mmCIF file of C-alpha atoms and ligand atoms in Angstrom:
data_model
loop_
_atom_site.group_PDB
_atom_site.id
_atom_site.type_symbol
_atom_site.label_atom_id
_atom_site.label_comp_id
_atom_site.label_asym_id
_atom_site.label_seq_id
_atom_site.Cartn_x
_atom_site.Cartn_y
_atom_site.Cartn_z
ATOM 1 C CA UNK A 23 -78.264 56.852 10.936
ATOM 2 C CA UNK A 24 -75.556 53.653 10.731
ATOM 3 C CA UNK A 25 -73.488 52.533 14.313
ATOM 4 C CA UNK A 26 -70.715 52.213 13.653
ATOM 5 C CA UNK A 27 -69.892 48.357 15.288
ATOM 6 C CA UNK A 28 -67.726 48.052 17.642
ATOM 7 C CA UNK A 29 -64.495 46.234 14.809
ATOM 8 C CA UNK A 30 -64.434 49.540 13.794
ATOM 9 C CA UNK A 31 -65.017 52.023 16.880
ATOM 10 C CA UNK A 32 -61.931 52.440 17.396
ATOM 11 C CA UNK A 33 -60.447 52.500 14.260
ATOM 12 C CA UNK A 34 -60.607 56.102 13.147
ATOM 13 C CA UNK A 35 -58.339 56.831 16.758
ATOM 14 C CA UNK A 36 -55.504 54.492 14.762
ATOM 15 C CA UNK A 37 -55.083 56.896 13.076
ATOM 16 C CA UNK A 38 -53.144 60.383 13.840
ATOM 17 C CA UNK A 39 -53.787 62.150 10.435
ATOM 18 C CA UNK A 40 -57.565 62.570 12.286
ATOM 19 C CA UNK A 41 -55.758 64.621 14.507
ATOM 20 C CA UNK A 42 -54.729 67.478 13.173
ATOM 21 C CA UNK A 43 -57.520 69.957 10.984
ATOM 22 C CA UNK A 44 -57.673 71.441 7.222
ATOM 23 C CA UNK A 45 -58.536 75.538 6.663
ATOM 24 C CA UNK A 46 -59.318 75.542 10.902
ATOM 25 C CA UNK A 47 -62.074 72.023 10.244
ATOM 26 C CA UNK A 48 -61.889 68.504 11.810
ATOM 27 C CA UNK A 49 -60.828 66.351 8.784
ATOM 28 C CA UNK A 50 -63.010 64.608 6.858
ATOM 29 C CA UNK A 51 -61.455 62.758 4.307
ATOM 30 C CA UNK A 52 -64.086 61.180 1.741
ATOM 31 C CA UNK A 53 -61.542 60.512 -1.172
ATOM 32 C CA UNK A 54 -60.466 56.991 -0.158
ATOM 33 C CA UNK A 55 -60.678 55.892 -3.311
ATOM 34 C CA UNK A 56 -58.171 57.944 -4.759
ATOM 35 C CA UNK A 57 -55.973 57.244 -2.175
ATOM 36 C CA UNK A 58 -56.137 55.587 1.362
ATOM 37 C CA UNK A 59 -55.114 57.722 4.872
ATOM 38 C CA UNK A 60 -52.857 55.498 6.444
ATOM 39 C CA UNK A 61 -53.019 54.000 10.775
ATOM 40 C CA UNK A 62 -50.321 53.607 13.522
ATOM 41 C CA UNK A 63 -49.267 50.820 12.784
ATOM 42 C CA UNK A 64 -48.284 51.063 9.581
ATOM 43 C CA UNK A 65 -46.293 53.916 9.673
ATOM 44 C CA UNK A 66 -44.187 52.547 12.696
ATOM 45 C CA UNK A 67 -43.870 49.317 10.981
ATOM 46 C CA UNK A 68 -41.726 51.242 8.057
ATOM 47 C CA UNK A 69 -40.012 53.529 11.116
ATOM 48 C CA UNK A 70 -38.259 50.553 12.642
ATOM 49 C CA UNK A 71 -38.089 48.503 9.304
ATOM 50 C CA UNK A 72 -35.826 51.864 8.228
ATOM 51 C CA UNK A 73 -34.120 52.496 10.792
ATOM 52 C CA UNK A 74 -33.963 48.896 12.512
ATOM 53 C CA UNK A 75 -33.591 46.664 9.451
ATOM 54 C CA UNK A 76 -32.770 48.365 6.658
ATOM 55 C CA UNK A 77 -31.211 45.619 3.887
ATOM 56 C CA UNK A 78 -31.715 44.685 0.657
ATOM 57 C CA UNK A 79 -33.901 42.117 -1.278
ATOM 58 C CA UNK A 80 -32.245 38.232 -2.499
ATOM 59 C CA UNK A 81 -28.528 40.321 -2.911
ATOM 60 C CA UNK A 82 -26.606 39.166 -0.395
ATOM 61 C CA UNK A 83 -25.879 36.696 2.089
ATOM 62 C CA UNK A 84 -25.113 38.768 5.386
ATOM 63 C CA UNK A 85 -27.467 39.278 8.158
ATOM 64 C CA UNK A 86 -29.495 42.131 6.729
ATOM 65 C CA UNK A 87 -30.597 40.965 3.681
ATOM 66 C CA UNK A 88 -31.342 37.684 5.149
ATOM 67 C CA UNK A 89 -33.848 39.550 6.944
ATOM 68 C CA UNK A 90 -34.780 42.141 5.005
ATOM 69 C CA UNK A 91 -35.382 38.398 2.625
ATOM 70 C CA UNK A 92 -37.575 36.783 4.681
ATOM 71 C CA UNK A 93 -39.932 39.524 5.554
ATOM 72 C CA UNK A 94 -39.966 40.692 1.658
ATOM 73 C CA UNK A 95 -40.779 37.015 1.692
ATOM 74 C CA UNK A 96 -43.503 37.043 4.701
ATOM 75 C CA UNK A 97 -45.364 40.025 2.544
ATOM 76 C CA UNK A 98 -46.541 37.662 -0.362
ATOM 77 C CA UNK A 99 -46.776 35.587 1.685
ATOM 78 C CA UNK A 100 -49.943 38.127 3.204
ATOM 79 C CA UNK A 101 -50.277 39.012 -0.217
ATOM 80 C CA UNK A 102 -51.206 35.440 -1.472
ATOM 81 C CA UNK A 103 -53.953 34.400 1.152
ATOM 82 C CA UNK A 104 -55.353 38.612 1.147
ATOM 83 C CA UNK A 105 -56.975 37.095 -2.432
ATOM 84 C CA UNK A 106 -56.543 33.232 -1.687
ATOM 85 C CA UNK A 107 -54.687 32.282 -4.331
ATOM 86 C CA UNK A 108 -53.097 29.136 -4.463
ATOM 87 C CA UNK A 109 -49.011 29.815 -3.453
ATOM 88 C CA UNK A 110 -47.206 33.194 -2.852
ATOM 89 C CA UNK A 111 -45.054 33.204 -5.488
ATOM 90 C CA UNK A 112 -48.143 33.621 -7.493
ATOM 91 C CA UNK A 113 -48.126 37.101 -6.624
ATOM 92 C CA UNK A 114 -45.290 39.709 -7.821
ATOM 93 C CA UNK A 115 -44.823 43.047 -6.151
ATOM 94 C CA UNK A 116 -45.147 46.659 -8.230
ATOM 95 C CA UNK A 117 -45.474 49.840 -7.583
ATOM 96 C CA UNK A 118 -49.981 49.418 -8.698
ATOM 97 C CA UNK A 119 -52.197 49.122 -10.799
ATOM 98 C CA UNK A 120 -51.106 51.131 -13.416
ATOM 99 C CA UNK A 121 -47.268 48.682 -13.968
ATOM 100 C CA UNK A 122 -49.703 46.123 -12.889
ATOM 101 C CA UNK A 123 -51.490 46.485 -15.719
ATOM 102 C CA UNK A 124 -48.798 48.045 -18.014
ATOM 103 C CA UNK A 125 -46.804 44.754 -17.170
ATOM 104 C CA UNK A 126 -50.034 42.232 -17.832
ATOM 105 C CA UNK A 127 -50.206 44.564 -21.031
ATOM 106 C CA UNK A 128 -46.426 44.454 -22.895
ATOM 107 C CA UNK A 129 -46.110 40.769 -21.356
ATOM 108 C CA UNK A 130 -48.652 39.308 -22.847
ATOM 109 C CA UNK A 131 -47.954 41.246 -26.741
ATOM 110 C CA UNK A 132 -44.725 40.236 -25.917
ATOM 111 C CA UNK A 133 -45.995 36.321 -25.674
ATOM 112 C CA UNK A 134 -48.885 35.351 -26.192
ATOM 113 C CA UNK A 135 -51.254 37.899 -28.113
ATOM 114 C CA UNK A 136 -51.244 37.581 -32.287
ATOM 115 C CA UNK A 137 -51.963 40.134 -34.770
ATOM 116 C CA UNK A 138 -55.353 40.231 -35.282
ATOM 117 C CA UNK A 139 -56.690 39.154 -31.364
ATOM 118 C CA UNK A 140 -59.194 41.003 -28.802
ATOM 119 C CA UNK A 141 -58.763 42.115 -25.686
ATOM 120 C CA UNK A 142 -62.613 43.894 -24.617
ATOM 121 C CA UNK A 143 -61.573 46.295 -21.413
ATOM 122 C CA UNK A 144 -65.237 47.255 -20.066
ATOM 123 C CA UNK A 145 -67.105 50.834 -21.206
ATOM 124 C CA UNK A 146 -65.904 52.592 -17.480
ATOM 125 C CA UNK A 147 -63.266 51.496 -17.041
ATOM 126 C CA UNK A 148 -60.230 53.789 -15.162
ATOM 127 C CA UNK A 149 -57.998 55.187 -18.142
ATOM 128 C CA UNK A 150 -54.368 52.597 -16.865
ATOM 129 C CA UNK A 151 -56.879 49.708 -18.501
ATOM 130 C CA UNK A 152 -57.226 51.631 -21.207
ATOM 131 C CA UNK A 153 -54.420 53.035 -22.297
ATOM 132 C CA UNK A 154 -51.390 50.091 -21.492
ATOM 133 C CA UNK A 155 -53.631 48.522 -24.302
ATOM 134 C CA UNK A 156 -53.594 50.926 -26.689
ATOM 135 C CA UNK A 157 -49.988 51.062 -26.110
ATOM 136 C CA UNK A 158 -49.111 47.446 -27.354
ATOM 137 C CA UNK A 159 -51.889 46.932 -30.204
ATOM 138 C CA UNK A 160 -50.051 48.725 -32.886
ATOM 139 C CA UNK A 161 -47.310 46.080 -31.510
ATOM 140 C CA UNK A 162 -48.645 43.278 -31.016
ATOM 141 C CA UNK A 163 -51.570 44.357 -32.991
ATOM 142 C CA UNK A 164 -54.780 43.506 -31.568
ATOM 143 C CA UNK A 165 -58.047 45.363 -31.349
ATOM 144 C CA UNK A 166 -59.407 47.016 -29.259
ATOM 145 C CA UNK A 167 -63.371 46.831 -27.948
ATOM 146 C CA UNK A 168 -65.055 47.832 -26.152
ATOM 147 C CA UNK A 169 -67.979 45.664 -22.999
ATOM 148 C CA UNK A 170 -71.069 49.007 -23.564
ATOM 149 C CA UNK A 171 -72.492 49.670 -20.478
ATOM 150 C CA UNK A 172 -76.762 51.219 -19.531
ATOM 151 C CA UNK A 173 -77.459 54.178 -18.394
ATOM 152 C CA UNK A 174 -77.917 52.772 -14.544
ATOM 153 C CA UNK A 175 -73.914 52.784 -15.043
ATOM 154 C CA UNK A 176 -74.084 48.790 -15.050
ATOM 155 C CA UNK A 177 -72.469 46.311 -17.532
ATOM 156 C CA UNK A 178 -74.657 44.969 -20.649
ATOM 157 C CA UNK A 179 -73.669 41.381 -20.885
ATOM 158 C CA UNK A 180 -76.150 40.701 -23.775
ATOM 159 C CA UNK A 181 -73.883 42.915 -26.016
ATOM 160 C CA UNK A 182 -71.108 41.955 -23.533
ATOM 161 C CA UNK A 183 -72.123 37.447 -24.658
ATOM 162 C CA UNK A 184 -72.469 38.715 -28.295
ATOM 163 C CA UNK A 185 -68.489 40.259 -28.900
ATOM 164 C CA UNK A 186 -67.268 36.254 -27.606
ATOM 165 C CA UNK A 187 -65.930 34.314 -30.218
ATOM 166 C CA UNK A 188 -62.302 32.872 -30.944
ATOM 167 C CA UNK A 189 -60.662 35.643 -30.991
ATOM 168 C CA UNK A 190 -60.731 37.018 -27.809
ATOM 169 C CA UNK A 191 -57.466 36.332 -26.054
ATOM 170 C CA UNK A 192 -58.388 39.022 -23.018
ATOM 171 C CA UNK A 193 -61.295 39.676 -21.257
ATOM 172 C CA UNK A 194 -59.468 43.017 -19.098
ATOM 173 C CA UNK A 195 -62.038 44.872 -16.131
ATOM 174 C CA UNK A 196 -62.526 46.091 -13.263
ATOM 175 C CA UNK A 197 -64.337 45.080 -10.112
ATOM 176 C CA UNK A 198 -65.773 47.907 -8.770
ATOM 177 C CA UNK A 199 -65.974 51.264 -11.360
ATOM 178 C CA UNK A 200 -63.435 54.162 -9.266
ATOM 179 C CA UNK A 201 -66.285 56.509 -11.941
ATOM 180 C CA UNK A 202 -69.370 55.214 -10.599
ATOM 181 C CA UNK A 203 -68.663 52.931 -7.831
ATOM 182 C CA UNK A 204 -70.716 50.133 -9.508
ATOM 183 C CA UNK A 205 -69.677 46.403 -8.522
ATOM 184 C CA UNK A 206 -68.868 43.813 -12.069
ATOM 185 C CA UNK A 207 -69.949 40.274 -12.227
ATOM 186 C CA UNK A 208 -66.328 38.755 -12.217
ATOM 187 C CA UNK A 209 -67.239 35.732 -12.211
ATOM 188 C CA UNK A 210 -70.179 35.462 -14.081
ATOM 189 C CA UNK A 211 -67.396 37.246 -17.176
ATOM 190 C CA UNK A 212 -64.887 35.282 -17.165
ATOM 191 C CA UNK A 213 -66.762 31.922 -16.882
ATOM 192 C CA UNK A 214 -68.270 33.750 -20.841
ATOM 193 C CA UNK A 215 -64.974 34.325 -21.247
ATOM 194 C CA UNK A 216 -62.852 30.993 -20.481
ATOM 195 C CA UNK A 217 -65.803 29.822 -22.457
ATOM 196 C CA UNK A 218 -63.992 30.518 -25.256
ATOM 197 C CA UNK A 219 -60.674 30.347 -23.483
ATOM 198 C CA UNK A 220 -59.665 34.704 -23.066
ATOM 199 C CA UNK A 221 -57.221 35.558 -20.180
ATOM 200 C CA UNK A 222 -59.133 38.237 -17.901
ATOM 201 C CA UNK A 223 -57.658 40.199 -15.915
ATOM 202 C CA UNK A 224 -59.018 42.294 -13.178
ATOM 203 C CA UNK A 225 -58.065 45.865 -11.632
ATOM 204 C CA UNK A 226 -59.058 45.492 -7.929
ATOM 205 C CA UNK A 227 -57.949 48.692 -7.210
ATOM 206 C CA UNK A 228 -61.713 49.850 -6.145
ATOM 207 C CA UNK A 229 -62.524 46.210 -4.250
ATOM 208 C CA UNK A 230 -59.338 45.013 -2.417
ATOM 209 C CA UNK A 231 -60.409 47.884 0.134
ATOM 210 C CA UNK A 232 -64.241 47.518 0.046
ATOM 211 C CA UNK A 233 -63.997 43.396 -0.577
ATOM 212 C CA UNK A 234 -63.869 39.372 0.232
ATOM 213 C CA UNK A 235 -61.666 38.753 -2.903
ATOM 214 C CA UNK A 236 -61.075 35.344 -3.802
ATOM 215 C CA UNK A 237 -58.627 34.446 -7.088
ATOM 216 C CA UNK A 238 -60.011 30.717 -6.752
ATOM 217 C CA UNK A 239 -63.135 31.253 -6.619
ATOM 218 C CA UNK A 240 -63.723 33.628 -9.167
ATOM 219 C CA UNK A 241 -61.178 32.130 -11.125
ATOM 220 C CA UNK A 242 -59.465 34.900 -12.531
ATOM 221 C CA UNK A 243 -56.456 34.289 -14.255
ATOM 222 C CA UNK A 244 -54.610 37.902 -13.228
ATOM 223 C CA UNK A 245 -56.333 40.258 -10.824
ATOM 224 C CA UNK A 246 -54.145 43.767 -9.624
ATOM 225 C CA UNK A 247 -54.588 45.548 -6.570
ATOM 226 C CA UNK A 248 -53.099 48.335 -4.990
ATOM 227 C CA UNK A 249 -51.379 48.750 -1.380
ATOM 228 C CA UNK A 250 -51.676 52.506 -0.669
ATOM 229 C CA UNK A 251 -55.904 52.359 -1.740
ATOM 230 C CA UNK A 252 -55.581 49.670 0.670
ATOM 231 C CA UNK A 253 -54.552 51.623 3.462
ATOM 232 C CA UNK A 254 -50.538 50.845 2.685
ATOM 233 C CA UNK A 255 -47.920 52.523 2.083
ATOM 234 C CA UNK A 256 -47.972 54.353 -1.515
ATOM 235 C CA UNK A 257 -45.452 52.821 -3.667
ATOM 236 C CA UNK A 258 -46.246 48.824 -3.453
ATOM 237 C CA UNK A 259 -49.190 47.155 -4.903
ATOM 238 C CA UNK A 260 -49.041 43.465 -6.551
ATOM 239 C CA UNK A 261 -50.595 41.563 -9.204
ATOM 240 C CA UNK A 262 -51.840 37.408 -8.681
ATOM 241 C CA UNK A 263 -51.302 36.161 -11.679
ATOM 242 C CA UNK A 264 -51.994 32.336 -12.527
ATOM 243 C CA UNK A 265 -48.996 30.266 -12.111
ATOM 244 C CA UNK A 266 -49.575 28.042 -14.830
ATOM 245 C CA UNK A 267 -50.059 31.774 -17.203
ATOM 246 C CA UNK A 268 -47.413 33.451 -15.487
ATOM 247 C CA UNK A 269 -44.802 30.819 -16.329
ATOM 248 C CA UNK A 270 -45.762 32.040 -20.332
ATOM 249 C CA UNK A 271 -45.724 35.500 -19.971
ATOM 250 C CA UNK A 272 -42.115 37.126 -20.913
ATOM 251 C CA UNK A 273 -40.850 40.166 -18.499
ATOM 252 C CA UNK A 274 -41.975 42.723 -18.471
ATOM 253 C CA UNK A 275 -38.864 45.434 -17.616
ATOM 254 C CA UNK A 276 -35.442 43.804 -17.137
ATOM 255 C CA UNK A 277 -32.596 44.616 -15.006
ATOM 256 C CA UNK A 278 -31.328 42.546 -11.607
ATOM 257 C CA UNK A 279 -31.834 39.433 -10.376
ATOM 258 C CA UNK A 280 -34.733 38.901 -13.003
ATOM 259 C CA UNK A 281 -32.806 36.724 -14.590
ATOM 260 C CA UNK A 282 -31.040 33.885 -14.746
ATOM 261 C CA UNK A 283 -27.899 33.649 -16.562
ATOM 262 C CA UNK A 284 -27.280 37.256 -18.462
ATOM 263 C CA UNK A 285 -23.668 36.655 -22.024
ATOM 264 C CA UNK A 286 -24.058 39.749 -24.545
ATOM 265 C CA UNK A 287 -25.717 37.863 -26.874
ATOM 266 C CA UNK A 288 -28.893 36.838 -24.834
ATOM 267 C CA UNK A 289 -29.939 36.226 -21.354
ATOM 268 C CA UNK A 290 -32.460 33.495 -19.810
ATOM 269 C CA UNK A 291 -34.757 34.472 -16.132
ATOM 270 C CA UNK A 292 -35.743 33.735 -13.457
ATOM 271 C CA UNK A 293 -38.796 31.392 -12.625
ATOM 272 C CA UNK A 294 -41.838 34.063 -11.581
ATOM 273 C CA UNK A 295 -42.056 35.433 -9.819
ATOM 274 C CA UNK A 296 -39.533 37.238 -9.849
ATOM 275 C CA UNK A 297 -38.522 37.605 -12.818
ATOM 276 C CA UNK A 298 -41.115 40.148 -13.181
ATOM 277 C CA UNK A 299 -39.527 41.869 -10.172
ATOM 278 C CA UNK A 300 -36.409 43.885 -12.372
ATOM 279 C CA UNK A 301 -34.521 45.724 -10.510
ATOM 280 C CA UNK A 302 -34.556 47.296 -6.329
ATOM 281 C CA UNK A 303 -38.385 46.607 -5.368
ATOM 282 C CA UNK A 304 -40.038 48.940 -3.291
ATOM 283 C CA UNK A 305 -39.021 47.138 0.097
ATOM 284 C CA UNK A 306 -40.130 49.180 2.732
ATOM 285 C CA UNK A 307 -43.085 50.123 1.439
ATOM 286 C CA UNK A 308 -44.240 45.570 0.019
ATOM 287 C CA UNK A 309 -43.493 45.250 4.211
ATOM 288 C CA UNK A 310 -45.523 47.728 5.424
ATOM 289 C CA UNK A 311 -48.472 46.996 2.717
ATOM 290 C CA UNK A 312 -48.099 43.230 4.898
ATOM 291 C CA UNK A 313 -48.819 45.663 7.637
ATOM 292 C CA UNK A 314 -51.089 46.575 5.857
ATOM 293 C CA UNK A 315 -52.365 43.894 4.975
ATOM 294 C CA UNK A 316 -52.907 42.520 8.880
ATOM 295 C CA UNK A 317 -54.646 44.978 9.715
ATOM 296 C CA UNK A 318 -57.060 44.525 7.571
ATOM 297 C CA UNK A 319 -57.074 40.905 8.449
ATOM 298 C CA UNK A 320 -57.801 41.868 12.385
ATOM 299 C CA UNK A 321 -61.384 44.157 11.314
ATOM 300 C CA UNK A 322 -62.004 41.613 8.792
ATOM 301 C CA UNK A 323 -63.044 42.094 5.586
ATOM 302 C CA UNK A 324 -66.807 41.234 5.810
ATOM 303 C CA UNK A 325 -67.565 43.634 8.878
ATOM 304 C CA UNK A 326 -65.785 46.240 6.579
ATOM 305 C CA UNK A 327 -68.104 45.148 3.878
ATOM 306 C CA UNK A 328 -70.871 45.509 6.073
ATOM 307 C CA UNK A 329 -70.036 49.055 7.258
ATOM 308 C CA UNK A 330 -68.899 50.870 3.301
ATOM 309 C CA UNK A 331 -72.646 48.625 2.922
ATOM 310 C CA UNK A 332 -74.414 50.980 5.159
ATOM 311 C CA UNK A 333 -72.178 53.972 4.542
ATOM 312 C CA UNK A 334 -73.749 53.605 0.932
ATOM 313 C CA UNK A 335 -76.998 53.261 1.417
ATOM 314 C CA UNK A 336 -76.931 55.640 4.540
ATOM 315 C CA UNK A 337 -75.011 58.326 1.808
ATOM 316 C CA UNK A 338 -77.721 57.640 -0.571
ATOM 317 C CA UNK A 339 -80.297 58.958 2.058
ATOM 318 C CA UNK A 340 -79.581 61.445 2.492
ATOM 319 C CA UNK A 341 -77.755 62.801 -0.318
ATOM 320 C CA UNK A 342 -81.112 62.785 -2.459
ATOM 321 C CA UNK A 343 -82.770 64.900 -0.594
ATOM 322 C CA UNK A 344 -80.784 67.781 -1.857
ATOM 323 C CA UNK A 345 -82.214 69.770 -4.446
ATOM 324 C CA UNK A 346 -80.906 69.466 -8.131
ATOM 325 C CA UNK A 347 -78.363 66.508 -7.044
ATOM 326 C CA UNK A 348 -77.844 63.698 -9.906
ATOM 327 C CA UNK A 349 -75.812 60.628 -8.860
ATOM 328 C CA UNK A 350 -74.271 59.973 -11.862
ATOM 329 C CA UNK A 351 -73.996 55.628 -11.082
ATOM 330 C CA UNK A 352 -77.324 53.764 -9.824
ATOM 331 C CA UNK A 353 -75.711 49.934 -10.076
ATOM 332 C CA UNK A 354 -77.567 47.369 -7.904
ATOM 333 C CA UNK A 355 -74.572 46.527 -6.955
ATOM 334 C CA UNK A 356 -72.217 49.654 -6.027
ATOM 335 C CA UNK A 357 -69.439 50.326 -3.808
ATOM 336 C CA UNK A 358 -67.238 52.331 -1.873
ATOM 337 C CA UNK A 359 -68.288 55.813 -3.696
ATOM 338 C CA UNK A 360 -71.081 58.471 -4.816
ATOM 339 C CA UNK A 361 -70.823 60.043 -7.783
ATOM 340 C CA UNK A 362 -72.491 63.235 -7.915
ATOM 341 C CA UNK A 363 -73.609 66.340 -9.870
ATOM 342 C CA UNK A 364 -75.623 69.699 -8.816
ATOM 343 C CA UNK A 365 -77.548 71.516 -11.116
ATOM 344 C CA UNK A 366 -76.016 74.539 -12.553
ATOM 345 C CA UNK A 367 -72.618 74.781 -10.603
ATOM 346 C CA UNK A 368 -69.801 73.758 -11.292
ATOM 347 C CA UNK A 369 -68.254 70.267 -8.915
ATOM 348 C CA UNK A 370 -65.126 72.591 -8.567
ATOM 349 C CA UNK A 371 -66.724 74.959 -6.821
ATOM 350 C CA UNK A 372 -68.341 72.953 -5.106
ATOM 351 C CA UNK A 373 -65.202 71.178 -4.017
ATOM 352 C CA UNK A 374 -63.284 73.789 -3.209
ATOM 353 C CA UNK A 375 -66.001 75.382 -0.987
ATOM 354 C CA UNK A 376 -66.387 71.730 0.980
ATOM 355 C CA UNK A 377 -62.133 72.301 1.047
ATOM 356 C CA UNK A 378 -62.870 75.274 3.464
ATOM 357 C CA UNK A 379 -65.259 72.967 5.646
ATOM 358 C CA UNK A 380 -62.388 71.271 5.842
ATOM 359 C CA UNK A 381 -63.694 68.128 4.203
ATOM 360 C CA UNK A 382 -62.104 66.039 1.510
ATOM 361 C CA UNK A 383 -63.523 65.421 -1.904
ATOM 362 C CA UNK A 384 -62.761 64.466 -5.171
ATOM 363 C CA UNK A 385 -63.797 67.212 -8.511
ATOM 364 C CA UNK A 386 -62.840 65.767 -11.815
ATOM 365 C CA UNK A 387 -62.969 63.138 -14.385
ATOM 366 C CA UNK A 388 -61.829 60.463 -11.574
ATOM 367 C CA UNK A 389 -59.166 59.089 -14.902
ATOM 368 C CA UNK A 390 -62.118 58.019 -16.545
ATOM 369 C CA UNK A 391 -62.494 60.073 -19.650
ATOM 370 C CA UNK A 392 -64.826 57.669 -21.027
ATOM 371 C CA UNK A 393 -67.551 56.949 -18.814
ATOM 372 C CA UNK A 394 -67.894 61.225 -18.336
ATOM 373 C CA UNK A 395 -68.743 60.913 -21.489
ATOM 374 C CA UNK A 396 -70.666 58.248 -21.491
ATOM 375 C CA UNK A 397 -73.019 60.175 -19.167
ATOM 376 C CA UNK A 398 -72.483 63.998 -20.765
ATOM 377 C CA UNK A 399 -71.308 65.279 -18.283
ATOM 378 C CA UNK A 400 -66.962 66.779 -18.141
ATOM 379 C CA UNK A 401 -66.413 65.772 -14.506
ATOM 380 C CA UNK A 402 -68.020 65.106 -11.177
ATOM 381 C CA UNK A 403 -67.826 64.640 -7.654
ATOM 382 C CA UNK A 404 -67.377 62.027 -5.998
ATOM 383 C CA UNK A 405 -67.289 61.191 -1.985
ATOM 384 C CA UNK A 406 -65.463 57.225 -1.614
ATOM 385 C CA UNK A 407 -65.031 56.016 2.058
ATOM 386 C CA UNK A 408 -62.946 53.967 4.115
ATOM 387 C CA UNK A 409 -62.582 51.975 7.289
ATOM 388 C CA UNK A 410 -62.503 55.768 9.551
ATOM 389 C CA UNK A 411 -65.669 57.516 7.957
ATOM 390 C CA UNK A 412 -67.990 57.663 10.216
ATOM 391 C CA UNK A 413 -72.398 58.778 9.156
ATOM 392 C CA UNK A 414 -71.142 62.271 10.866
ATOM 393 C CA UNK A 415 -69.103 62.898 7.878
ATOM 394 C CA UNK A 416 -71.802 62.500 5.631
ATOM 395 C CA UNK A 417 -73.345 64.240 7.830
ATOM 396 C CA UNK A 418 -70.709 67.622 7.166
ATOM 397 C CA UNK A 419 -70.539 67.162 3.611
ATOM 398 C CA UNK A 420 -74.097 66.885 2.726
ATOM 399 C CA UNK A 421 -74.264 70.888 5.221
ATOM 400 C CA UNK A 422 -71.214 71.880 3.365
ATOM 401 C CA UNK A 423 -73.754 70.659 -0.941
ATOM 402 C CA UNK A 424 -75.593 72.791 0.746
ATOM 403 C CA UNK A 425 -74.297 76.136 2.241
ATOM 404 C CA UNK A 426 -72.802 75.760 -1.927
ATOM 405 C CA UNK A 427 -75.555 75.699 -2.894
ATOM 406 C CA UNK A 428 -76.515 78.454 -1.181
ATOM 407 C CA UNK A 429 -73.407 80.416 -2.617
ATOM 408 C CA UNK A 430 -73.218 79.346 -6.494
ATOM 409 C CA UNK A 431 -77.275 79.656 -6.815
HETATM 410 N N1 LIG B 529 -57.287 51.733 -11.718
HETATM 411 C C1 LIG B 529 -58.639 51.877 -10.948
HETATM 412 C C2 LIG B 529 -59.569 51.952 -10.773
HETATM 413 C C3 LIG B 529 -58.381 52.846 -10.271
HETATM 414 O O1 LIG B 529 -59.361 53.619 -9.634
HETATM 415 C C4 LIG B 529 -57.048 53.487 -9.881
HETATM 416 C C5 LIG B 529 -56.629 54.940 -9.567
HETATM 417 O O2 LIG B 529 -57.419 55.610 -8.729
HETATM 418 C C6 LIG B 529 -56.161 53.198 -10.451
HETATM 419 C C7 LIG B 529 -56.293 52.280 -12.029
HETATM 420 C C8 LIG B 529 -55.058 52.998 -11.122
HETATM 421 O O3 LIG B 529 -54.000 52.657 -9.462
HETATM 422 P P1 LIG B 529 -51.983 53.703 -8.385
HETATM 423 O O4 LIG B 529 -52.089 53.940 -8.692
HETATM 424 O O5 LIG B 529 -52.725 51.509 -8.256
HETATM 425 O O6 LIG B 529 -51.657 53.043 -9.785
#
């Protein structure tokens, strides 16, 4: 059993939710890939902002507004440093990854894509990186092509290379697949895409909570991050964009302070990132996300990454011993989760039995129906880890799975 490292030893106590029970059992939370629990300091940051500091941003000359604006822009600096962006203006605050990819698809379709252009997505995408491209397909006259994967859940890089041509204008894929845990070789994929002049958009929903992200090293053009999966409040995330690209991109939504000048005949727009932040933004949530970034920095992303790998190895070994259990997603490079089926047992039935034992896991298609079709399964069970996950959680999961096997077989 791996030993919890010094930097994570008192972490669980910082999450108030673990003080509660579920069905009279201690909570074993193994659904961080869906959304993470929140540390007390993030909860306290929201409380303090709403009770002592609340005001709108960028819309008033009074003190509360100036202070809110300063806190909001400070969160932008933290987000920029979190992904190693060149400047804070490369960060656009949004509700999360779904909104970030919708923004990218609509904006690129309006400003850059031409009929006949191709957008490549991978076979292991979340619906959030498939459907937005389908929604703009007819408007923009583009084609969507799919980079295949093998049965371990790894992208076929030879096939990807063969698909690249001057027609490919966007390559959009996840850094870590939420249904398989695969870590994709983004640096290599980006270098190949740039060879044909394509823009690379990375869905970082599952990578940002576990890996150290460096957009300059990856050299990607757009990188979407979800705050609620990395210990921040729900309702806030961000899109990193290379500034020279953001400058070429049309607005996504209109209204509020995203404008330069408005006439009834036409309007002109602010520079990025404000051009993409129409309406009142999720102010408290963004400030809370800044606190979550500090929380992650204080632990250290290297320590988080190492603990994630230790948990992954332990869970893989522990669950392999369960008769009839098959892993779905066995890539060499993985992060954050194990997904599996058990012969003769429906994932939903197993998840209900686990829930009675206080164990929260996800059962379903994980918003990745094409992945389920690839592996010819209707659904899988997924146990995903966070900074508060301890090896005993995996032992409780394994015991619950044994119990489910006894009850259902
Ligand atoms: N992409 C991936 C890989 C995800 O796992 C998720 C959420 O589960 C999303 C996108 C959607 O993210 P959000 O909830 O921030 O919109």
